[in-house]
CSV table of C-alpha atoms and ligand atoms in Angstrom, one decimal:
chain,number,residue,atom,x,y,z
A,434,UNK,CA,155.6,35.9,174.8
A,435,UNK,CA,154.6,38.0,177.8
A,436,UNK,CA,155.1,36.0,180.4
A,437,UNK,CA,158.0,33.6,181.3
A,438,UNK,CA,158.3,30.1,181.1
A,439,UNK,CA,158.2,29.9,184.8
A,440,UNK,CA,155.4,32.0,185.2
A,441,UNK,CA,153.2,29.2,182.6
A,442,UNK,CA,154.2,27.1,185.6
A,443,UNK,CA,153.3,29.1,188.1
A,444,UNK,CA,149.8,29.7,186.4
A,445,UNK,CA,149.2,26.0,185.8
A,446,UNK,CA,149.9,25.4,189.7
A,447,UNK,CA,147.3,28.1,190.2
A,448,UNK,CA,144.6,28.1,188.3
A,449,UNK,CA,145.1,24.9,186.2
A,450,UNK,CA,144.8,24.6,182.2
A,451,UNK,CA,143.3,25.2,180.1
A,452,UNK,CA,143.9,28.8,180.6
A,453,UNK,CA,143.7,31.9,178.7
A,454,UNK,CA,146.0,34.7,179.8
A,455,UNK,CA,145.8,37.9,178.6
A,456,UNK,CA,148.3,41.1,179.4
A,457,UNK,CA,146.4,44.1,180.1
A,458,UNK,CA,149.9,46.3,178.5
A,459,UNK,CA,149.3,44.8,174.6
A,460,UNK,CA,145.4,45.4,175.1
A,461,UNK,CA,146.0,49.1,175.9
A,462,UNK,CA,148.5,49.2,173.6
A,463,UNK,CA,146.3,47.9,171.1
A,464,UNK,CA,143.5,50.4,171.9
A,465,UNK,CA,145.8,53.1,171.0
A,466,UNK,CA,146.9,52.1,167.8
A,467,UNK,CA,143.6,52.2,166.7
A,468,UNK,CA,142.8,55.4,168.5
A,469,UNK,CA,145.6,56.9,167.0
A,470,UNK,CA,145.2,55.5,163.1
A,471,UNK,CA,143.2,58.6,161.7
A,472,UNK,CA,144.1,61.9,164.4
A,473,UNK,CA,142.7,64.1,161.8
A,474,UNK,CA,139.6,63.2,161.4
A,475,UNK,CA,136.4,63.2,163.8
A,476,UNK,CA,136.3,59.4,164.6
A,477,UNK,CA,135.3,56.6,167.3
A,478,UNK,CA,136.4,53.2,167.2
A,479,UNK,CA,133.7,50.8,168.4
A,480,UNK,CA,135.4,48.1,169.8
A,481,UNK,CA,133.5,44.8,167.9
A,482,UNK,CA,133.1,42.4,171.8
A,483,UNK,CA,132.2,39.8,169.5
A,484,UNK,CA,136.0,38.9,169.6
A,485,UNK,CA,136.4,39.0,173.4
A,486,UNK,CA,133.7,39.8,176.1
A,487,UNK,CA,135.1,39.5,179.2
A,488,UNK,CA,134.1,41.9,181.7
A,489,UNK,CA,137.5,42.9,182.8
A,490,UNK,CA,138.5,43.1,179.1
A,491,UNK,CA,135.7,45.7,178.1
A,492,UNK,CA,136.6,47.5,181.1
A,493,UNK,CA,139.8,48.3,180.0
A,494,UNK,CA,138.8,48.8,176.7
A,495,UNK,CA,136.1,51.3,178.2
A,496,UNK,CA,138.9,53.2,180.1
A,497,UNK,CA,141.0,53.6,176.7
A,498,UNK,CA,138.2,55.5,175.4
A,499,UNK,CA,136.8,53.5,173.3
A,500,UNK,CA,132.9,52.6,172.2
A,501,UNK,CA,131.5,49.2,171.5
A,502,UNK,CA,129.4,47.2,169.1
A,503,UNK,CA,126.7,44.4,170.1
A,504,UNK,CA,125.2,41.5,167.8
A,505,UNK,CA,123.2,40.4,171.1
A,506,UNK,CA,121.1,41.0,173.9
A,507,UNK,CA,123.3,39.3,175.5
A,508,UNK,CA,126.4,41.9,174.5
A,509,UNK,CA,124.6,44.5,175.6
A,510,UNK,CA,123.9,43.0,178.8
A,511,UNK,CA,128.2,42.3,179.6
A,512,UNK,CA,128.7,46.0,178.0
A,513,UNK,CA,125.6,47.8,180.1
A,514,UNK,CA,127.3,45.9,182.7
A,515,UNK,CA,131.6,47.1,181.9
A,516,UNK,CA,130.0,50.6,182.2
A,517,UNK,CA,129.7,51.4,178.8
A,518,UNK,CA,127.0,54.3,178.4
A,519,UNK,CA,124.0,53.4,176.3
A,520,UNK,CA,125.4,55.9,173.1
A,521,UNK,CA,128.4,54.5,173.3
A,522,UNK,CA,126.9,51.0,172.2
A,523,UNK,CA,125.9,50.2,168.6
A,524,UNK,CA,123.4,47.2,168.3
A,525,UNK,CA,124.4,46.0,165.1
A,526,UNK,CA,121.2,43.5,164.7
A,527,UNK,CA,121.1,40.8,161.7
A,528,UNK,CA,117.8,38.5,161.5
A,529,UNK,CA,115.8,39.6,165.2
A,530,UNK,CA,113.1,39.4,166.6
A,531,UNK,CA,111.0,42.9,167.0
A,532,UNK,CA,111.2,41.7,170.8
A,533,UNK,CA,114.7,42.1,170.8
A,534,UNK,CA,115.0,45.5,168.8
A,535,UNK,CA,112.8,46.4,171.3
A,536,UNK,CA,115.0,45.3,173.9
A,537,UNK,CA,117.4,47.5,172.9
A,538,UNK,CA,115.5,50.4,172.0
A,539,UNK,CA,113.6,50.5,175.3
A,540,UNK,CA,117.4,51.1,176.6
A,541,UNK,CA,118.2,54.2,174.1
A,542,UNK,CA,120.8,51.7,172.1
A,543,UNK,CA,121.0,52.8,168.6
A,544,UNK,CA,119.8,49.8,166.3
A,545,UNK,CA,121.6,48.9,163.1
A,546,UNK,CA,119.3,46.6,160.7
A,547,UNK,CA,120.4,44.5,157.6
A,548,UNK,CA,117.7,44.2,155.2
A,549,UNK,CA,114.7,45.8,153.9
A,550,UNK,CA,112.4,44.0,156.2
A,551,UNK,CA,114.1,44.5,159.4
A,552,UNK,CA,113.9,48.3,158.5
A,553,UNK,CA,110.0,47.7,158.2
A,554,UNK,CA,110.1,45.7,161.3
A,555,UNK,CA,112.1,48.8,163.2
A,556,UNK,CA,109.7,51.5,161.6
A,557,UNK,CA,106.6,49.5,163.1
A,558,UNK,CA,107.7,49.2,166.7
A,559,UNK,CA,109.7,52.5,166.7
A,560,UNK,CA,107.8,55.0,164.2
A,561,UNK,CA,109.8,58.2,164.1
A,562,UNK,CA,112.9,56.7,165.4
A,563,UNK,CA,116.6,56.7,164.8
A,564,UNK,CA,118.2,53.9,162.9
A,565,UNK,CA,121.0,52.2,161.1
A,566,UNK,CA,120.9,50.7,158.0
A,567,UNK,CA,123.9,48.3,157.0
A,568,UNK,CA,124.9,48.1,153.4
A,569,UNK,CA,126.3,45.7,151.3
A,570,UNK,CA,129.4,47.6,149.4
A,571,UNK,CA,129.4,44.5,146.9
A,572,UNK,CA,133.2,44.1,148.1
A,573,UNK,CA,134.5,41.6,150.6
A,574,UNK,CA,137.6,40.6,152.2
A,575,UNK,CA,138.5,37.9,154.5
A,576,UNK,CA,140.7,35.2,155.6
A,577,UNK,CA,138.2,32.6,154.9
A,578,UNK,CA,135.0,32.1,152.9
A,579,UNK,CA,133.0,32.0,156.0
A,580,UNK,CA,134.3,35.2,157.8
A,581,UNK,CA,133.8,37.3,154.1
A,582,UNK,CA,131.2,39.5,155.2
A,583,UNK,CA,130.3,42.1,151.7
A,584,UNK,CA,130.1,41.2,148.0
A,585,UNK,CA,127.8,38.6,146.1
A,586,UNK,CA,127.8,35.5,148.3
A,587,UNK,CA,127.0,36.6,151.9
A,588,UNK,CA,124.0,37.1,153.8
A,589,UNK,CA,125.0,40.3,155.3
A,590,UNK,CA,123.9,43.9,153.9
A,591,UNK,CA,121.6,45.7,151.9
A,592,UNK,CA,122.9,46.3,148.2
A,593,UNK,CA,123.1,49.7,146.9
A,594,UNK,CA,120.6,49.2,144.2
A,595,UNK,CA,117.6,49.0,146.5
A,596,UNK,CA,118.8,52.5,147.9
A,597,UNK,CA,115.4,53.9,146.8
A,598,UNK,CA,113.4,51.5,148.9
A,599,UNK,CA,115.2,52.5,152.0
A,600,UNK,CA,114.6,56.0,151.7
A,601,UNK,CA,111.1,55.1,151.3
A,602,UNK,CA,110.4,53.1,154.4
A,603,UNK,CA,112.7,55.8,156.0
A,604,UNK,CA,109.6,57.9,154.8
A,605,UNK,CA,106.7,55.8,155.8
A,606,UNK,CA,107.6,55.2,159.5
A,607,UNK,CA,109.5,59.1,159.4
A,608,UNK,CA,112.6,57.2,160.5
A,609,UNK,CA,115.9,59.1,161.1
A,610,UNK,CA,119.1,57.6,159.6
A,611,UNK,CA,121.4,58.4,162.2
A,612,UNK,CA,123.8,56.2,160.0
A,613,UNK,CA,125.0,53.5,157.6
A,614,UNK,CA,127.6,50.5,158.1
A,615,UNK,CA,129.4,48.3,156.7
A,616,UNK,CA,131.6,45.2,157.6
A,617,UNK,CA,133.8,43.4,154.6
A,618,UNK,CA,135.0,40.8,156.5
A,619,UNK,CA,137.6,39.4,159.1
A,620,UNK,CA,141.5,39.4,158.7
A,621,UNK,CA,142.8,41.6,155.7
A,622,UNK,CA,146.7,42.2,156.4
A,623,UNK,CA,147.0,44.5,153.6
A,624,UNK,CA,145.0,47.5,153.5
A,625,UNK,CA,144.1,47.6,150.1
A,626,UNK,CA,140.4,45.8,150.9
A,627,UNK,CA,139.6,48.0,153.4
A,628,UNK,CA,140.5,51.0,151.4
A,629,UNK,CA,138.3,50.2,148.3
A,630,UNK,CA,135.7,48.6,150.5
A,631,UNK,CA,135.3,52.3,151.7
A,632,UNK,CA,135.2,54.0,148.5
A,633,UNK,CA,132.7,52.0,147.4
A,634,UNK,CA,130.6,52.4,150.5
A,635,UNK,CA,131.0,56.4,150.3
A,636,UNK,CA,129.5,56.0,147.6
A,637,UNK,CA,126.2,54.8,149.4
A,638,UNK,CA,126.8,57.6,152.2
A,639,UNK,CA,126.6,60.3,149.2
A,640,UNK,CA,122.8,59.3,148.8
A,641,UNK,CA,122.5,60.3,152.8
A,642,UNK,CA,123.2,63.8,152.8
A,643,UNK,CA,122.9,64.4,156.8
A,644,UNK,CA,124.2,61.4,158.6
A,645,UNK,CA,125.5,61.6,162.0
A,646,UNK,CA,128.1,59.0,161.1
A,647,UNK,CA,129.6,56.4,158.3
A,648,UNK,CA,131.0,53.3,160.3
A,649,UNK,CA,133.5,51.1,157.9
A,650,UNK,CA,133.6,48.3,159.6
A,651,UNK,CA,136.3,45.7,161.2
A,652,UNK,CA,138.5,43.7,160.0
A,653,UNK,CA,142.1,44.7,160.6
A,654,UNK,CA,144.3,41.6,160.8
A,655,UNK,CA,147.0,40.4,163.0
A,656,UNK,CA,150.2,38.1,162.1
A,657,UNK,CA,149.3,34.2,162.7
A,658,UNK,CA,152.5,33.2,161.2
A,659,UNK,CA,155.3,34.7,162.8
A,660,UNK,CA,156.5,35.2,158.5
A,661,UNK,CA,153.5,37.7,158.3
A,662,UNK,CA,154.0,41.1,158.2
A,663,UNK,CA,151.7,43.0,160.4
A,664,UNK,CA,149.7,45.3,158.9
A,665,UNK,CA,150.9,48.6,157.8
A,666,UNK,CA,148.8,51.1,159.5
A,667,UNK,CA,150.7,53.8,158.9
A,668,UNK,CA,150.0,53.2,155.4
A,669,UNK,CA,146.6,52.4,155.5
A,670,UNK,CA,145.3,55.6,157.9
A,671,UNK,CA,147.3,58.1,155.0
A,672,UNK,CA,145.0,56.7,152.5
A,673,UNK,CA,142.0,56.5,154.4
A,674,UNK,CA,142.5,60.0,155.8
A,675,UNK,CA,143.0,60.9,151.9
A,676,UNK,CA,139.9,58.9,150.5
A,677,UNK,CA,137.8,60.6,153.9
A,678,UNK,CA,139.0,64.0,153.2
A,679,UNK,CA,138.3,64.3,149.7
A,680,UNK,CA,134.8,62.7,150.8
A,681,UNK,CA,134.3,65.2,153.5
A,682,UNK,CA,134.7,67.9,150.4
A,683,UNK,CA,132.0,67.4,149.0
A,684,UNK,CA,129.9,66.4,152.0
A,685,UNK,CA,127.1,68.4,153.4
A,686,UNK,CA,127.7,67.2,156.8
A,687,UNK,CA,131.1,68.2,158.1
A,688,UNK,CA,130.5,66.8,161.3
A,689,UNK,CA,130.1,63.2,160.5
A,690,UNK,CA,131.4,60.8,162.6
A,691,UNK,CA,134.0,58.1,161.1
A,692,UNK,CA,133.8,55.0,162.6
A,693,UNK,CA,135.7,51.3,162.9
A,694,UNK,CA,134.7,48.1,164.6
A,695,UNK,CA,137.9,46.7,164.8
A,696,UNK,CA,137.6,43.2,167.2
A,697,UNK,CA,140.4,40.8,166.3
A,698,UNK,CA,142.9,43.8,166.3
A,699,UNK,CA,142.4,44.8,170.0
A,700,UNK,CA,142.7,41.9,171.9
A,701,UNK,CA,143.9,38.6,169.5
A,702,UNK,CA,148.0,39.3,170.2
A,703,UNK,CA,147.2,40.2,173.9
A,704,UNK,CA,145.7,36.5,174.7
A,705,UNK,CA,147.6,33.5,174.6
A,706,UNK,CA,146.4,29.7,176.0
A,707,UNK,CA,147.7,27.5,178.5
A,708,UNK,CA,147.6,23.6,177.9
A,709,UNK,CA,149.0,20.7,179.2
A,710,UNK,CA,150.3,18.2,177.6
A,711,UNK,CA,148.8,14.1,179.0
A,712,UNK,CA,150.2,11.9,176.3
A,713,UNK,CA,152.8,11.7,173.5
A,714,UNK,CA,152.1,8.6,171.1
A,715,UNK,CA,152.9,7.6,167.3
A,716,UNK,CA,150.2,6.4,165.4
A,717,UNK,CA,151.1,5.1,162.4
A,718,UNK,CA,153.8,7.4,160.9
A,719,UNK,CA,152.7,10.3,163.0
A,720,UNK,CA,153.4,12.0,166.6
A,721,UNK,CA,150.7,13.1,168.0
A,722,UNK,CA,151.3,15.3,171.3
A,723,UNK,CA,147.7,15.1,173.3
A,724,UNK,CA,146.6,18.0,175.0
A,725,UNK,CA,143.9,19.4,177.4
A,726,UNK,CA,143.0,22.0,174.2
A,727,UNK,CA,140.1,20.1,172.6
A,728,UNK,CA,138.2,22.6,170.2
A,729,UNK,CA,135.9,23.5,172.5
A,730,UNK,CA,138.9,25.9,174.3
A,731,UNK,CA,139.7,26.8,170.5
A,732,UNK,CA,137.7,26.1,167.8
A,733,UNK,CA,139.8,28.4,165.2
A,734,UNK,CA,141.8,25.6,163.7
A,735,UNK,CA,138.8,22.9,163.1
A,736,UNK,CA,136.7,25.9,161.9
A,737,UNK,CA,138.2,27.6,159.9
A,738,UNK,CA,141.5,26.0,159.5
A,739,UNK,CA,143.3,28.4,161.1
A,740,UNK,CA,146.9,28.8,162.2
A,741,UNK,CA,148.3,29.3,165.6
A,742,UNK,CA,151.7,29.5,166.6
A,743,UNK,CA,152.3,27.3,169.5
A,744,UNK,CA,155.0,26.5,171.6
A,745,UNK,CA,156.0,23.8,173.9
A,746,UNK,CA,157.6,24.3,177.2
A,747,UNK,CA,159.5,21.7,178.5
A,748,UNK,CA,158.8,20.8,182.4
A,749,UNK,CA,161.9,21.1,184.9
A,750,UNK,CA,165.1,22.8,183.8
A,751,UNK,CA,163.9,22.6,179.8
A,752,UNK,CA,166.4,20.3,178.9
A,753,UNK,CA,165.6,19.6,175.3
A,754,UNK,CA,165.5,16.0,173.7
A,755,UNK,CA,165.9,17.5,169.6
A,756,UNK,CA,162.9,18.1,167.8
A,757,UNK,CA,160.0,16.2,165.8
A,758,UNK,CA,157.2,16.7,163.4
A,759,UNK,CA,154.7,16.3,165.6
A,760,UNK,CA,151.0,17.4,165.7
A,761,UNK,CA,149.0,19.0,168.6
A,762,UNK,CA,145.8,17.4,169.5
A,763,UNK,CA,142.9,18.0,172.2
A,764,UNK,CA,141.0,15.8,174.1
A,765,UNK,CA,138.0,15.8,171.9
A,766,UNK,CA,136.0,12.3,170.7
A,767,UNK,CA,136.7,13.8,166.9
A,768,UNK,CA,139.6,13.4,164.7
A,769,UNK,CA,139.7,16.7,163.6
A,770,UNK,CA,140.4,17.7,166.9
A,771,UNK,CA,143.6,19.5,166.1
A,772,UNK,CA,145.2,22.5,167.3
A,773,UNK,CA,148.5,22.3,165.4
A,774,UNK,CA,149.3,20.1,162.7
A,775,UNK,CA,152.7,18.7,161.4
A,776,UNK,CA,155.0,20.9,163.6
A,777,UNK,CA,158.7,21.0,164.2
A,778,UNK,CA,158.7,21.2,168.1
A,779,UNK,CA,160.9,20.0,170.8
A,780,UNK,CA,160.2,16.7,171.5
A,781,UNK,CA,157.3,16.7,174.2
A,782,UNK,CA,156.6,14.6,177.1
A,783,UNK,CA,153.9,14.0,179.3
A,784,UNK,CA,153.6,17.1,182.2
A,785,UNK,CA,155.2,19.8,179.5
A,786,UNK,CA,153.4,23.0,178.7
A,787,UNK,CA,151.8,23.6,175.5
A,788,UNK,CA,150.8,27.4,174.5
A,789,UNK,CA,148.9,28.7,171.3
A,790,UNK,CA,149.7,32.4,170.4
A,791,UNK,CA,147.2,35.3,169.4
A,792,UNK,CA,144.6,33.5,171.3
A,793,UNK,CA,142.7,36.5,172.6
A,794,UNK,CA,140.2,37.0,169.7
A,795,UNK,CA,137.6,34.5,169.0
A,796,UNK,CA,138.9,32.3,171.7
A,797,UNK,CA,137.2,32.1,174.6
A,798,UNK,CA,134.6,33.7,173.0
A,799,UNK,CA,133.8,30.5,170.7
A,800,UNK,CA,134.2,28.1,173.5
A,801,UNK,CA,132.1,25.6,174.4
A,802,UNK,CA,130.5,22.8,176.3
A,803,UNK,CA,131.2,20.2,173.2
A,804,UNK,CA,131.4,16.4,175.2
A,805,UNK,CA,130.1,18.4,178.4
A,806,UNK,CA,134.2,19.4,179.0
A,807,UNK,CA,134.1,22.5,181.1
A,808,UNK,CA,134.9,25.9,179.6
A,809,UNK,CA,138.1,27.0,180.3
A,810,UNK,CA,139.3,29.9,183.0
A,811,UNK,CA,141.0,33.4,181.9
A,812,UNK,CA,143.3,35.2,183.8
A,813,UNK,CA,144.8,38.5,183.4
A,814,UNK,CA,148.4,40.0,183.4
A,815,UNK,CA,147.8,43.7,184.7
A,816,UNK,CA,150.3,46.7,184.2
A,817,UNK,CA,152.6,45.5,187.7
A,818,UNK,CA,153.1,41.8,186.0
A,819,UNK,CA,150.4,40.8,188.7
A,820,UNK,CA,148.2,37.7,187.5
A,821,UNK,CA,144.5,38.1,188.7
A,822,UNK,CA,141.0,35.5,187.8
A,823,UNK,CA,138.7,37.0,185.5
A,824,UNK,CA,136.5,34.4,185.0
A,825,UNK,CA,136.5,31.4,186.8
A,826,UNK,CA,136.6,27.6,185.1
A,827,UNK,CA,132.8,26.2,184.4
A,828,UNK,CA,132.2,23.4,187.5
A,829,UNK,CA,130.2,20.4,186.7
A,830,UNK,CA,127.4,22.0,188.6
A,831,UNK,CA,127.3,24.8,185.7
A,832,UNK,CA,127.0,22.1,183.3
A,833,UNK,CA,123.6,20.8,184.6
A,834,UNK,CA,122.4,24.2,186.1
A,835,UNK,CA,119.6,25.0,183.6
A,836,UNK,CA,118.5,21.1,183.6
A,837,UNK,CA,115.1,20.4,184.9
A,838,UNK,CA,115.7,18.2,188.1
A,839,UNK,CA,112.3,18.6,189.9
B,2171,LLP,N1,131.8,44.4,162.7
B,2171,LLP,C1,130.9,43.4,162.3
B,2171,LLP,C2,129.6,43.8,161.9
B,2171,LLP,C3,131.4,42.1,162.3
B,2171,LLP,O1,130.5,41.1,162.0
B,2171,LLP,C4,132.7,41.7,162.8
B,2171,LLP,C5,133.1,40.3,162.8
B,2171,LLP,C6,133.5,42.8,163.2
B,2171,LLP,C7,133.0,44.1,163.1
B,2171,LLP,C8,134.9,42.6,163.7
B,2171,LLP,O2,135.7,41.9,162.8
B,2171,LLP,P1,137.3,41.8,163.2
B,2171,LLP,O3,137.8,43.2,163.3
B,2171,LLP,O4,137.4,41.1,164.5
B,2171,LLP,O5,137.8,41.0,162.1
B,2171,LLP,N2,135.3,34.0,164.3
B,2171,LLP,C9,136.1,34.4,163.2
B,2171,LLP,C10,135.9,35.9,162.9
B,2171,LLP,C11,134.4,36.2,162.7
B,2171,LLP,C12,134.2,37.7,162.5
B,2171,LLP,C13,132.8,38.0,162.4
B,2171,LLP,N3,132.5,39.4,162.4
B,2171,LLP,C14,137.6,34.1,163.4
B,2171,LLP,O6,137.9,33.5,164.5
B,2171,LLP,O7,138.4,34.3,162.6
């Protein structure tokens, strides 16, 4: 952990829990193992906000040198907003309106489309425009059904087979393709995915003689467990540098642009969460340990049954009482309102700390108002060991404030 058990204290006191905390050293870090994964070839790495859109976060991110992806207006407004320049920002789109292609057109944001008729769509608003076309490899990868984002069963991507209709839309509307993408899914620890996932999709870019770039796509796991291994990326940038090279041979366009939308990578193992822990009770045959982290702070777990590390910190001079199985619940009206299930942990009592690991990706980002509890507060760690508020808890005010009171 990155901060003391003291300092969880100290936090608490301060800014109350739930609270994420993130340490601005392991996001720059982060940034730079990704910046640093292919130095021979011409690439960006457009950092995927979906993961984490703080302000303060895509600042730093910014200042690292690195791009960004959108799925929203509303990304584009937080990244417009971090000071990320309109050609740094790739509007990756899937099912919009023409309003909102529009939206981001009318600020010179590249558009990347995901079928056959939101290419149509783009060519009637934007006739003689540059585009982005996202394909469907036919190979997918992930760490659970729902986050597998290529192959047969997903409703991401054109397939390579309608390659012919592209081109002629392209034609019809005279539509540049300034590039393709791709995106096999979330969480692959080993490489290999990733790597055949971008043969198969140089494949596609073959049939596009001048693009301006080929994005592969995110994906890049991190260690849940603390028995994973992380994943090798020394390994993986020699073979992508090998499969991109002997691409690049035979390529008209020696200039083309590489790039990855790695999210989870750059900021899940700089967040962490604060709880605290309200009640310890057996029910039955089990402990439960009860927690202000319902699934609304963290909805990983009950979504995808995910696993966090966690830890709990025992109040006053940590004097431990043993250990139990013992599982971590929120404060949710739902029984699968679990954070942490059947864990060997100190045994907990009422006022001790509670803390889930990796919590920076898809965290606060997937948080919600669920039973009108308030969305948590983040706070960051900055290079001095300094703590500073980077977004404030929701009030009970900003729970009513779009109701109609008049
Ligand atoms: N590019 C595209 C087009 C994507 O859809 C995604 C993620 C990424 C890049 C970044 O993927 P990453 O590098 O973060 O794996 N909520 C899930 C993950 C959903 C990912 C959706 N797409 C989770 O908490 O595991």
């Amino acid at each position: 952990m990155f901060i003391t058990n003291d300092m969880c204290f100290r936090l608490k006191e301060k800014y109350g829990t739930p609270l994420y905390v993130y340490s601005e050293e392991i996001l720059r870090e982060k940034c730079r193992d990704m910046k640093n994964l292919l130095p021979n070839k011409n690439v960006r790495i457009n950092y995927s906000a979906k993961a984490n859109t703080n302000l303060e976060i895509l600042k730093i991110i910014r200042e690292e040198g690195l791009d960004v992806d959108a799925m929203s207006p509303g990304e584009i407004y937080i990244e417009l907003m971090a000071g990320f320049k309109p050609e740094q920002i790739f509007y990756i789109s899937n099912n919009v309106s023409a309003e909102e292609m529009k939206h981001a057109i009318d600020r010179n944001i590249l558009v990347g489309v995901d079928s056959l008729s939101q290419l149509e769509t783009f060519g009637q608003i934007n006739p003689g425009g540059r585009v982005a076309v996202r394909f469907n490899p036919g190979i997918g990868a992930g760490h659970h059904e729902k986050v597998i984002t290529a192959g047969k069963k997903t409703k991401f991507g054109v397939q390579k087979e309608f390659i012919p209709e592209v081109k002629a839309i392209l034609q019809k509307y005279n539509l540049t393709l300034a590039g393709i993408n791709q995106h096999i899914g979330s969480l692959f620890l080993d490489g290999k995915a990733y790597v055949d996932g971008v043969k198969s999709f140089l494949e596609i870019a073959r049939e596009f003689p001048s693009l301006s770039f080929i994005d592969m796509g995110g994906g890049f796991g991190v260690p849940y467990r603390k028995e994973e291994k992380p994943l090798d990326l020394n390994k993986l940038g020699d073979e992508l540098d090998k499969v991109l090279s002997d691409f690049l041979k035979e390529y008209p366009n020696k200039d083309v642009v590489f790039k990855m939308e790695p999210g989870r990578y750059i900021v899940a193992e700089c967040g962490i969460l604060l709880g605290t822990v309200h009640s310890v009770k057996k029910n039955y045959d089990n402990t439960y340990i009860g927690t202000d982290i319902g699934f609304n702070v963290l909805v990983r777990p009950v979504m995808y049954d995910s696993w966090h590390e966690v830890a709990i910190i025992k109040k006053g001079d940590g004097a431990g009482t043993g250990e139990e199985t013992a599982t971590i619940v929120g404060n949710i009206c739902e029984t699968g309102d679990i954070l942490a299930k059947d864990r060997k942990l100190p045994k907990a009592q009422v006022g001790d700390m509670v803390v889930a690991f990796n919590a920076g990706a898809y965290g606060y980002a997937m948080s919600s108002n669920y039973n009108c509890r308030l969305r948590p507060a983040e706070v960051l760690i900055d290079k001095n060991g300094n703590d500073r508020l980077i977004r404030r808890r929701d009030t009970l005010e900003s729970l009513v404030q779009n109701f109609i009171t008049e």
